[in-house]
CSV table of C-alpha atoms and ligand atoms in Angstrom, one decimal:
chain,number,residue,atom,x,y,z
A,22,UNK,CA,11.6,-8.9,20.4
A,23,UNK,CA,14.7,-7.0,19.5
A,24,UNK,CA,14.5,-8.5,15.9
A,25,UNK,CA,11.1,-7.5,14.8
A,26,UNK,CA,11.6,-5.4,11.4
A,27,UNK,CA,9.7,-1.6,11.7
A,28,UNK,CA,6.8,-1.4,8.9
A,29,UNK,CA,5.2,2.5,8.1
A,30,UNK,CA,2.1,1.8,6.2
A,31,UNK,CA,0.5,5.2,4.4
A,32,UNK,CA,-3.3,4.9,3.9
A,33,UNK,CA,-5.9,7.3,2.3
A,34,UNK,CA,-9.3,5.4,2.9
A,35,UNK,CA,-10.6,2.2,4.3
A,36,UNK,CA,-7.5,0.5,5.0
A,37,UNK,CA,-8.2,-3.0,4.6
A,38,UNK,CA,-5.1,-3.9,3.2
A,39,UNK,CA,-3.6,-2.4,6.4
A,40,UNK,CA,-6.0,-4.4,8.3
A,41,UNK,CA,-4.4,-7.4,6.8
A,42,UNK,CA,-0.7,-5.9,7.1
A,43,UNK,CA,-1.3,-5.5,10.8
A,44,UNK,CA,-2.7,-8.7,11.7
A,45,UNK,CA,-0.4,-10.9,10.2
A,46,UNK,CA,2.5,-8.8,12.2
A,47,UNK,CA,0.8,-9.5,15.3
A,48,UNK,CA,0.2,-13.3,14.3
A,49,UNK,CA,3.8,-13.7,13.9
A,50,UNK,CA,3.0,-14.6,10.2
A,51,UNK,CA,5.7,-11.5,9.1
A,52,UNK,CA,8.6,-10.9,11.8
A,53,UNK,CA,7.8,-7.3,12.0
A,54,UNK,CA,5.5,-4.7,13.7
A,55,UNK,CA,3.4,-1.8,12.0
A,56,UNK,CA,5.0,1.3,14.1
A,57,UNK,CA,3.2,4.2,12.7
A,58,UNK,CA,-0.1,4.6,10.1
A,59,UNK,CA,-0.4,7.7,8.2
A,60,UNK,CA,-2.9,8.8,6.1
A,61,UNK,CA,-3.1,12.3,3.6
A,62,UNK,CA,-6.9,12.1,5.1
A,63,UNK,CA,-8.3,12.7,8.4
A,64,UNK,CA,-11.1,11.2,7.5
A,65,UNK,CA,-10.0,7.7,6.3
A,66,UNK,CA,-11.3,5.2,8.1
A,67,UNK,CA,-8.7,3.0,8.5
A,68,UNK,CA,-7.6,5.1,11.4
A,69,UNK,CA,-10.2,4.0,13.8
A,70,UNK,CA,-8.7,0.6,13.1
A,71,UNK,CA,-5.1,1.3,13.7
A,72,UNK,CA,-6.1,3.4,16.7
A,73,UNK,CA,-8.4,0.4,18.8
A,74,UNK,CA,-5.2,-1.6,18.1
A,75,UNK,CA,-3.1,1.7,20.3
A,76,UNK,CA,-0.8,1.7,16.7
A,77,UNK,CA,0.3,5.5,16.7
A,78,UNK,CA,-1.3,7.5,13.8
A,79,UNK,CA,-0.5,10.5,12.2
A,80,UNK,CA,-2.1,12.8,9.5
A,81,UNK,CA,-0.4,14.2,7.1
A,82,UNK,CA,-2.8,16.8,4.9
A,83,UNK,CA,-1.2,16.8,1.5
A,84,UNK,CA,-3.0,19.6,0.9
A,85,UNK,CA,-1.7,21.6,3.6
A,86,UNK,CA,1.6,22.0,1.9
A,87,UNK,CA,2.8,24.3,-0.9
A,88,UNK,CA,4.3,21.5,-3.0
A,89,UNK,CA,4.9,17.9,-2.9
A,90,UNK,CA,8.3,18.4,-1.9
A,91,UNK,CA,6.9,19.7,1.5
A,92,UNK,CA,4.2,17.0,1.7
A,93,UNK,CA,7.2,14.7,1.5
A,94,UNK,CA,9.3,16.0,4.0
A,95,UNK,CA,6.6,16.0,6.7
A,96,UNK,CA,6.1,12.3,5.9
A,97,UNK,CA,9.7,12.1,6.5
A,98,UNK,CA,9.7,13.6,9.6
A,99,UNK,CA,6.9,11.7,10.8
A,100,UNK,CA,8.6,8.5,10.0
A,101,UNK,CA,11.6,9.7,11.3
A,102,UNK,CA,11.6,8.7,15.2
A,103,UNK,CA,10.5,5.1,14.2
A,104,UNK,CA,13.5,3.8,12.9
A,105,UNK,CA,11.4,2.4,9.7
A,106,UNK,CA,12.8,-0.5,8.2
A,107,UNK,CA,9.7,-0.6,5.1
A,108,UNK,CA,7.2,1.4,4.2
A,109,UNK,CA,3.8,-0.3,2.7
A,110,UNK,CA,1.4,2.0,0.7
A,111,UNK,CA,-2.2,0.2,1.2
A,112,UNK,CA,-4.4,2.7,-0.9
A,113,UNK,CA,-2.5,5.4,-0.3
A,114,UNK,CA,-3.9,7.6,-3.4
A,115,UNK,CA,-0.7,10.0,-4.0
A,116,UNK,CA,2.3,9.5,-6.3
A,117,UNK,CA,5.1,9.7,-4.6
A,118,UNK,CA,8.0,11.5,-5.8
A,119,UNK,CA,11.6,11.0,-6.3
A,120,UNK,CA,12.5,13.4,-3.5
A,121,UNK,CA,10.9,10.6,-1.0
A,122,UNK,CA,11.4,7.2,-3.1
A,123,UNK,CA,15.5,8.0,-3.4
A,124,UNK,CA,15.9,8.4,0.2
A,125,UNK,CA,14.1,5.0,0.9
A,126,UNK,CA,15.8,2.3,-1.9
A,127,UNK,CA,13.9,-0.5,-2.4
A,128,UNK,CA,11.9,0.0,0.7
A,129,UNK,CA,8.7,1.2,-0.5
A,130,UNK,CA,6.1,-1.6,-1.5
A,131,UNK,CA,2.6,-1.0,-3.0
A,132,UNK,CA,-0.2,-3.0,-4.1
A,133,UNK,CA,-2.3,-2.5,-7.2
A,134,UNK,CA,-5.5,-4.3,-8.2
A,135,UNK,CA,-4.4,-5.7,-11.6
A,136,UNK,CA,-1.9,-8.5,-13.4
A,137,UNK,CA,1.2,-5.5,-13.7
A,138,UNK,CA,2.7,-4.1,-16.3
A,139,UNK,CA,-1.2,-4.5,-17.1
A,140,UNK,CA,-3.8,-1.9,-16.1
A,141,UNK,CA,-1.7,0.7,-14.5
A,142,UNK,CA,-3.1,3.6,-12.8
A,143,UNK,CA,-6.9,4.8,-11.8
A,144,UNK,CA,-10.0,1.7,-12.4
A,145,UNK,CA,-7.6,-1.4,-13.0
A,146,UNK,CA,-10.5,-3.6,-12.4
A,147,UNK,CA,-12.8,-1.8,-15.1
A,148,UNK,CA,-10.0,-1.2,-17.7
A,149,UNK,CA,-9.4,-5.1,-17.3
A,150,UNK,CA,-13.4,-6.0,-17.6
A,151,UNK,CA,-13.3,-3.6,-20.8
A,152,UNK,CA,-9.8,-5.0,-22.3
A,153,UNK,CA,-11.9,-8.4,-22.7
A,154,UNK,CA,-9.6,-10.5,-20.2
A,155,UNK,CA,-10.6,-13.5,-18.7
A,156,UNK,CA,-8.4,-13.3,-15.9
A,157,UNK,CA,-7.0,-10.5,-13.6
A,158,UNK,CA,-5.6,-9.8,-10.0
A,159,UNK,CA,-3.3,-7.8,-8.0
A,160,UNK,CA,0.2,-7.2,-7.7
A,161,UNK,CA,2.6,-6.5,-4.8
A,162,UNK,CA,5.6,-4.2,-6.0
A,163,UNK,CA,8.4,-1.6,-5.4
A,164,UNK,CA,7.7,1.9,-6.0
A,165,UNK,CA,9.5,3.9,-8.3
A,166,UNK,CA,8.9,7.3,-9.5
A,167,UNK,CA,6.7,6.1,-12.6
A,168,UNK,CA,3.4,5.0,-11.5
A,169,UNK,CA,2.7,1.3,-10.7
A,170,UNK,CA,6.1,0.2,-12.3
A,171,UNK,CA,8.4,-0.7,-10.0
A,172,UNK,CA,9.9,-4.2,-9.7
A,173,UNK,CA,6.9,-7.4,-8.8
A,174,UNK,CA,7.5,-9.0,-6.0
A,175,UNK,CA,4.2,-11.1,-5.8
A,176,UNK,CA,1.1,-11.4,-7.8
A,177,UNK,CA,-2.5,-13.5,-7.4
A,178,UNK,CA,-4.5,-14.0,-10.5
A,179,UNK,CA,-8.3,-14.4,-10.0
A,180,UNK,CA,-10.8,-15.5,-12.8
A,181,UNK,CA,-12.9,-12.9,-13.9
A,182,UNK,CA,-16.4,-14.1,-14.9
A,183,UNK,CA,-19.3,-13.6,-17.0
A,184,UNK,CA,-21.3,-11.0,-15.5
A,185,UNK,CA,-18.7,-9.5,-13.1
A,186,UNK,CA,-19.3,-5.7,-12.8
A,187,UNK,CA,-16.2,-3.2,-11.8
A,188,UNK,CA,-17.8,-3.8,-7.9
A,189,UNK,CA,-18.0,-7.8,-8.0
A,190,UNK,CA,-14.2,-8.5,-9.9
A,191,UNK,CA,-12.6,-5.8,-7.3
A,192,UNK,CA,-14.0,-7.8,-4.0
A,193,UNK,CA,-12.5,-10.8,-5.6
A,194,UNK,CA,-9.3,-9.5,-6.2
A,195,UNK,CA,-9.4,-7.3,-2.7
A,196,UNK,CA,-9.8,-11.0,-0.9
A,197,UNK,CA,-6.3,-12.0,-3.2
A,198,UNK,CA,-5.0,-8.6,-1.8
A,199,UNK,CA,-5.4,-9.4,1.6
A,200,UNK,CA,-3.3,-12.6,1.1
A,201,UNK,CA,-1.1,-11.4,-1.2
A,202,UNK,CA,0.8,-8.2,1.1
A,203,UNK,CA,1.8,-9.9,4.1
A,204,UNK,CA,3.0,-12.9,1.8
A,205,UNK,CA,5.0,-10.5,-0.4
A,206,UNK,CA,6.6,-8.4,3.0
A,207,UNK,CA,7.2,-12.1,4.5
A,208,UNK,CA,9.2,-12.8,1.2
A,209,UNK,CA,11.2,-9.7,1.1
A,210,UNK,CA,12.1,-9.5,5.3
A,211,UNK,CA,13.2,-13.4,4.8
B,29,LIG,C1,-6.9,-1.7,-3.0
B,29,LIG,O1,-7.6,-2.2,-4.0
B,29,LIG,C2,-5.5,-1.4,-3.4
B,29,LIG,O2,-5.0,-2.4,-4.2
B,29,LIG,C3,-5.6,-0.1,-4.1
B,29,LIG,O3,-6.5,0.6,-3.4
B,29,LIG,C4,-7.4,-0.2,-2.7
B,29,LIG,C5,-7.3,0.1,-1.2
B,29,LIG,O4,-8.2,-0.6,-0.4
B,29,LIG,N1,-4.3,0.5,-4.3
B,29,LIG,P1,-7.9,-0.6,1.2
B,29,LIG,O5,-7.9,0.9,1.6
B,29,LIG,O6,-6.7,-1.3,1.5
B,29,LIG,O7,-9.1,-1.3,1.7
């Protein structure tokens, strides 16, 4: 299908929210179809997934590079002979710099586990159980060079509850996630 848009998705870990990226590509629920995964980590496990669904992989050691810069531009050469159309980070756990985000404008989407501009950075879910709310969730947004404050595209509100620990308020919000990214790349492609 000549048509179908090319989606990158950078992961460090588990990869869940790929999971859910991937799936709902080949469902037909978002006209596109995940082309590469690549993770900082050779250990993450979301490669095993990608890899029993023959998606090609690549690892990218951030730590292999003398700067950021470098990092960077091995991404970009990875991506490179895919003809990427959008790039979804899914738990990808570095900030990207300007040197990347400028050459890709306004096709870098992330997802965050809290109610943006709210709870920013590391531990959303415990900074909102410790602000007192009685309500958080996740957000689906572009990625600019300052951390988790790019334009929203989409975002699901979950109750939080009495009791809830950091571990039971994140698997509530992670189900939200796993709605809320292929709705927000189906709204953007349309
Ligand atoms: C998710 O909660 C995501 O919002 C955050 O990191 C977590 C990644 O989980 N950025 P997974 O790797 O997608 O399972």
């Amino acid at each position: 299908m000549a048509d179908l848009k090319k989606i990158a998705i950078f992961i460090s870990g588990r990869g869940s929210n790929m999971q859910s990226i991937v799936k709902a590509c080949q469902s037909g629920e978002i006209p596109a179809e995940t082309s590469i995964i690549i993770s900082n980590r050779a250990d993450a496990a979301g490669l095993d997934f990608a890899q029993s669904k023959n998606i090609p992989t690549a690892v990218i050691n951030h730590k292999d590079f003398s700067d950021r810069t470098a990092f960077e531009d091995a991404l970009n050469e990875a991506l490179r002979p895919h003809a990427i159309d959008l790039i979804c980070l899914a738990g990808f756990m570095r900030v990207l710099t300007d040197h990347f985000i400028a050459k890709w404008p306004n096709k870098i989407l992330n997802i965050h586990p809290s109610l943006l501009p709210k709870f920013k950075g590391l531990h959303p879910q415990k900074q909102a159980l410790e602000a007192g709310e009685n309500e958080s969730g996740c957000s689906v947004h572009y990625v600019v060079p300052e951390l988790d404050s790019g334009p929203v595209i989409l975002q699901k509100a979950v109750p939080i509850i009495a009791g809830d620990t950091e571990e039971s308020l994140s698997a509530r919000i992670l189900e939200q996630e796993h709605i809320a990214y292929p709705q927000a790349i189906r709204k953007i492609l349309a």
